[in-house]
PDB file of C-alpha atoms in Angstrom:
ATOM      1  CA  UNK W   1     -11.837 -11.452  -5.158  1.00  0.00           C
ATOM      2  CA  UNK W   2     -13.184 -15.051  -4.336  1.00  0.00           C
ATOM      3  CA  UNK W   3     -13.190 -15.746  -0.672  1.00  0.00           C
ATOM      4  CA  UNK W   4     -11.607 -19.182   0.294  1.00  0.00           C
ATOM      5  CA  UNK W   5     -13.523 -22.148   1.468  1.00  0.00           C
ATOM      6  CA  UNK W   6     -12.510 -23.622   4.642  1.00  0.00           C
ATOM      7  CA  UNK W   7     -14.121 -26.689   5.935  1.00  0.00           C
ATOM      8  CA  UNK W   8     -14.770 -26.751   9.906  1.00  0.00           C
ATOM      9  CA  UNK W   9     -12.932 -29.311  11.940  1.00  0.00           C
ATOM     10  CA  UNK W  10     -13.356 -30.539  15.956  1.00  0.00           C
ATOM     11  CA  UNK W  11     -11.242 -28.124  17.395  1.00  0.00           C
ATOM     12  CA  UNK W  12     -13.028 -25.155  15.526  1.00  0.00           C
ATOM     13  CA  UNK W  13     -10.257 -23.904  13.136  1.00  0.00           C
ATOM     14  CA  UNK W  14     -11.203 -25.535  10.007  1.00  0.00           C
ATOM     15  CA  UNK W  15      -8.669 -26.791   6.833  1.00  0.00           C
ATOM     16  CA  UNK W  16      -8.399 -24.666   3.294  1.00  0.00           C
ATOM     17  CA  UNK W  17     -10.473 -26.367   0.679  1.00  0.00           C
ATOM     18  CA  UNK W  18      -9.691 -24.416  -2.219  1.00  0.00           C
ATOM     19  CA  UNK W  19     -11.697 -21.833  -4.289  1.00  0.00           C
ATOM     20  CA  UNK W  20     -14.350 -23.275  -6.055  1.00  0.00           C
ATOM     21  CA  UNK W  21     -15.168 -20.898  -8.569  1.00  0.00           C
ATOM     22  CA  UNK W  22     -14.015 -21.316 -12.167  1.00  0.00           C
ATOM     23  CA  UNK W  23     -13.193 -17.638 -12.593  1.00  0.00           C
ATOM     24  CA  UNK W  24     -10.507 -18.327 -10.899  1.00  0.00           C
ATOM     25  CA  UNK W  25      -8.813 -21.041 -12.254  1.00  0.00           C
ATOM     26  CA  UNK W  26      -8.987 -18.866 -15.205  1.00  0.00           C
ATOM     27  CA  UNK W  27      -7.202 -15.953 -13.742  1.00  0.00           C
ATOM     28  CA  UNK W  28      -5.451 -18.301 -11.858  1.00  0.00           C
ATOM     29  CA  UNK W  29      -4.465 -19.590 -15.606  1.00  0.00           C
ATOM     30  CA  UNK W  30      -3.551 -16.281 -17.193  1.00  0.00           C
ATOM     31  CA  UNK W  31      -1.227 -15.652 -13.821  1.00  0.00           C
ATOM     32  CA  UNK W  32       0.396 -18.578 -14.507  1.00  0.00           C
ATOM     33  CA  UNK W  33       1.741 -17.953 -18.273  1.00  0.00           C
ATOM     34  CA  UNK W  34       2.744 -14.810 -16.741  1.00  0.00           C
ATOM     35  CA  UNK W  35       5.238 -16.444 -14.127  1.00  0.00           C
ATOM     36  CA  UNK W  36       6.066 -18.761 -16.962  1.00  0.00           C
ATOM     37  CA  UNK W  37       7.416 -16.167 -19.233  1.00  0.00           C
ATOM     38  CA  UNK W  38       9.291 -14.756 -16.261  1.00  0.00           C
ATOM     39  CA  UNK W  39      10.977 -17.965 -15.990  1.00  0.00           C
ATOM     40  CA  UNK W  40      11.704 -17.970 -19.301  1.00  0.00           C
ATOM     41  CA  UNK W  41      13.132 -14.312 -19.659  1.00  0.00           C
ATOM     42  CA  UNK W  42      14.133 -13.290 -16.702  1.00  0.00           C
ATOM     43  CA  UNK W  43      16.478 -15.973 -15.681  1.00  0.00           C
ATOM     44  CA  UNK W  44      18.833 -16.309 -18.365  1.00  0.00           C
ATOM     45  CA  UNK W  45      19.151 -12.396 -18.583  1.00  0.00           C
ATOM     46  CA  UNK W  46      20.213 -12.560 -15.122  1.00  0.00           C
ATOM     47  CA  UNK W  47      22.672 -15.466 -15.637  1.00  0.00           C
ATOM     48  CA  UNK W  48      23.856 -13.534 -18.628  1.00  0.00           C
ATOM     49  CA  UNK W  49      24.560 -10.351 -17.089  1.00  0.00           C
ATOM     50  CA  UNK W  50      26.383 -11.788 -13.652  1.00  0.00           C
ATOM     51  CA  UNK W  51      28.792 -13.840 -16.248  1.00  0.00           C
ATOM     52  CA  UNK W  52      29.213 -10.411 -17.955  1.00  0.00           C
ATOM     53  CA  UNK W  53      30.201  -9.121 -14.788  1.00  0.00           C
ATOM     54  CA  UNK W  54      32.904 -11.864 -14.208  1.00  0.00           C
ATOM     55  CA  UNK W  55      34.351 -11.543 -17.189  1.00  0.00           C
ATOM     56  CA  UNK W  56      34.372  -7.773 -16.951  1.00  0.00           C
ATOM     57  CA  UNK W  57      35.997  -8.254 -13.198  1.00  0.00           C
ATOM     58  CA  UNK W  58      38.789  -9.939 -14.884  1.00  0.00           C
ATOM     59  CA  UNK W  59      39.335  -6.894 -17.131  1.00  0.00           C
ATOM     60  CA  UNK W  60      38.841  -4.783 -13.664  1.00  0.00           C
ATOM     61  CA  UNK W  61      36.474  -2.168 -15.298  1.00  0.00           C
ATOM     62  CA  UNK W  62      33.421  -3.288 -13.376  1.00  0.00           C
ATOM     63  CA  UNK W  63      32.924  -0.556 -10.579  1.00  0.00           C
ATOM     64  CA  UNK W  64      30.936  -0.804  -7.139  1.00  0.00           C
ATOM     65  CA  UNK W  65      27.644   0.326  -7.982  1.00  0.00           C
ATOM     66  CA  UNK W  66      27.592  -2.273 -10.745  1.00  0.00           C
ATOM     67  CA  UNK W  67      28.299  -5.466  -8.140  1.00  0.00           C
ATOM     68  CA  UNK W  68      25.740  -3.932  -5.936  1.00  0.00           C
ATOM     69  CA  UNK W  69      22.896  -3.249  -8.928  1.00  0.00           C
ATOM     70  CA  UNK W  70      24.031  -7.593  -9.702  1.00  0.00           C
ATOM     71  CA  UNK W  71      23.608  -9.200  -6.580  1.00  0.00           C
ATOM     72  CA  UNK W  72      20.326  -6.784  -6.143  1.00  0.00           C
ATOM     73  CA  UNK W  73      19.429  -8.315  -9.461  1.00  0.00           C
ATOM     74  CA  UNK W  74      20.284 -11.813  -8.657  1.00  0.00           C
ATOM     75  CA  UNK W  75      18.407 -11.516  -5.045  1.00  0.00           C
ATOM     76  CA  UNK W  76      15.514 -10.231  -6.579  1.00  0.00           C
ATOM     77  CA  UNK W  77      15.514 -12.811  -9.479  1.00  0.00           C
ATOM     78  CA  UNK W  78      15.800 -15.592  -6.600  1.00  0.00           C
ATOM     79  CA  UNK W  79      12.775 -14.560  -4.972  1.00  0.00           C
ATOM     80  CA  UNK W  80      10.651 -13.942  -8.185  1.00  0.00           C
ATOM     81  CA  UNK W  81      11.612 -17.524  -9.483  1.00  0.00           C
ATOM     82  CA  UNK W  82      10.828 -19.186  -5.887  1.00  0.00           C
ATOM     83  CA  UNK W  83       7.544 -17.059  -6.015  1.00  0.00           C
ATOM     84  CA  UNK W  84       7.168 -18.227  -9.722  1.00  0.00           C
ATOM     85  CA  UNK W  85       7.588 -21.860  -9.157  1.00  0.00           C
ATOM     86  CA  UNK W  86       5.147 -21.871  -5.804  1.00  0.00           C
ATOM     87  CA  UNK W  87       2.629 -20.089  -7.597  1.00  0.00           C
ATOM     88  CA  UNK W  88       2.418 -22.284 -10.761  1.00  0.00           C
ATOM     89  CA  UNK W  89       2.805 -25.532  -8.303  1.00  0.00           C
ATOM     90  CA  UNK W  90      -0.409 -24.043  -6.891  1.00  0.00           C
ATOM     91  CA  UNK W  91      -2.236 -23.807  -9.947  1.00  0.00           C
ATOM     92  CA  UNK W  92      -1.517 -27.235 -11.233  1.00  0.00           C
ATOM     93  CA  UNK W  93      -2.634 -28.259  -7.763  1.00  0.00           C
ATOM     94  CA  UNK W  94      -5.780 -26.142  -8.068  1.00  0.00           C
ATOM     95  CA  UNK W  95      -6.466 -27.704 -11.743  1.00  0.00           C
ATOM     96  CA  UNK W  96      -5.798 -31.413 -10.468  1.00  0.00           C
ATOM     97  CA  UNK W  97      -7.860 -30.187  -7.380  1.00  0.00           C
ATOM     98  CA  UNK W  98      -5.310 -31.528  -4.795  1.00  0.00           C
ATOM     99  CA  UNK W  99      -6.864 -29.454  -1.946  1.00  0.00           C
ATOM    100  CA  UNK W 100      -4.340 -30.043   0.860  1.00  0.00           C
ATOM    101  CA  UNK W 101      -0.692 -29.622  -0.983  1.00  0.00           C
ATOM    102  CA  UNK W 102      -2.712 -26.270  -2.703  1.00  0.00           C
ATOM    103  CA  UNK W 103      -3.005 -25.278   0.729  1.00  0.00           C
ATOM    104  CA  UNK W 104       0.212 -26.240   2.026  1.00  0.00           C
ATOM    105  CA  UNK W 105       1.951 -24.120  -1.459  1.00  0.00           C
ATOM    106  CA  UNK W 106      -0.652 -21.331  -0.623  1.00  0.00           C
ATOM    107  CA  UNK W 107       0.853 -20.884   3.080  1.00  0.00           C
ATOM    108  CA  UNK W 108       4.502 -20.951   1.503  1.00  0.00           C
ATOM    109  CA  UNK W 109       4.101 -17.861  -0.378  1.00  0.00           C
ATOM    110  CA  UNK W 110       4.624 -15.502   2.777  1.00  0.00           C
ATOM    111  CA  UNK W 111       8.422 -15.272   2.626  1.00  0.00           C
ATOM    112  CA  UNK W 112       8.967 -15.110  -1.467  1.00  0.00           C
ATOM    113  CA  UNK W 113       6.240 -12.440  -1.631  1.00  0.00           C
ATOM    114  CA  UNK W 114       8.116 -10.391   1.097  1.00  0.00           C
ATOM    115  CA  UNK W 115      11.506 -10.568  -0.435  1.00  0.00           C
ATOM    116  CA  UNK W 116       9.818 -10.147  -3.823  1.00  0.00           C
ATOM    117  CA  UNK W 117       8.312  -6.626  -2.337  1.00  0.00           C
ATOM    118  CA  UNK W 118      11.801  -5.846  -1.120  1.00  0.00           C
TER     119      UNK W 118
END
């Protein structure tokens, strides 16, 4: 793992500078296309399966564990996406080297992740 860089200030805490080293843009990279083909999959198959759901509520054969197994799915799917977004926000931040919004995304990743590990 790369450690971050943190520049010192006055008061003695010090600001996030980013990661420096270009491994890491290119894992960062790889990560990236990863959250981008969850966006791209993951999503509609979700949206697809809670308007199967509706339609199948009309017809009344959709039974509990099924509504609980969709909005389980759609929370999850929620969190991923939010996670998704965040992290590829922080990689085009990273690339265009936009040190302080990287580390404002980089502190926003605390609730997604936990609901993501939910």
């Amino acid at each position: 793992f790369f450690p971050p860089a943190f520049a010192p200030t006055s008061n003695g805490y010090g600001y996030y500078t980013g990661i420096t080293n270009p491994a890491y843009t290119i894992v960062k990279g790889f990560a990236t296309c990863g959250f981008l083909f969850f966006l791209f999959s993951s999503v509609p198959m979700c949206i697809a399966s809670v308007l199967t759901l509706r339609s199948q509520r009309r017809e009344s054969t959709t039974d509990r564990p099924e509504k609980r197994l969709a909005i389980y799915a759609v929370v999850l799917t929620l969190s991923h996406t939010i996670k998704s977004v965040l992290q590829i926000i922080w990689f085009v931040t990273l690339v265009m080297n936009m040190k302080e919004v990287q580390g404002f995304f980089a502190s926003m990743l605390l609730l997604p992740n936990a609901l993501s590990a939910f």
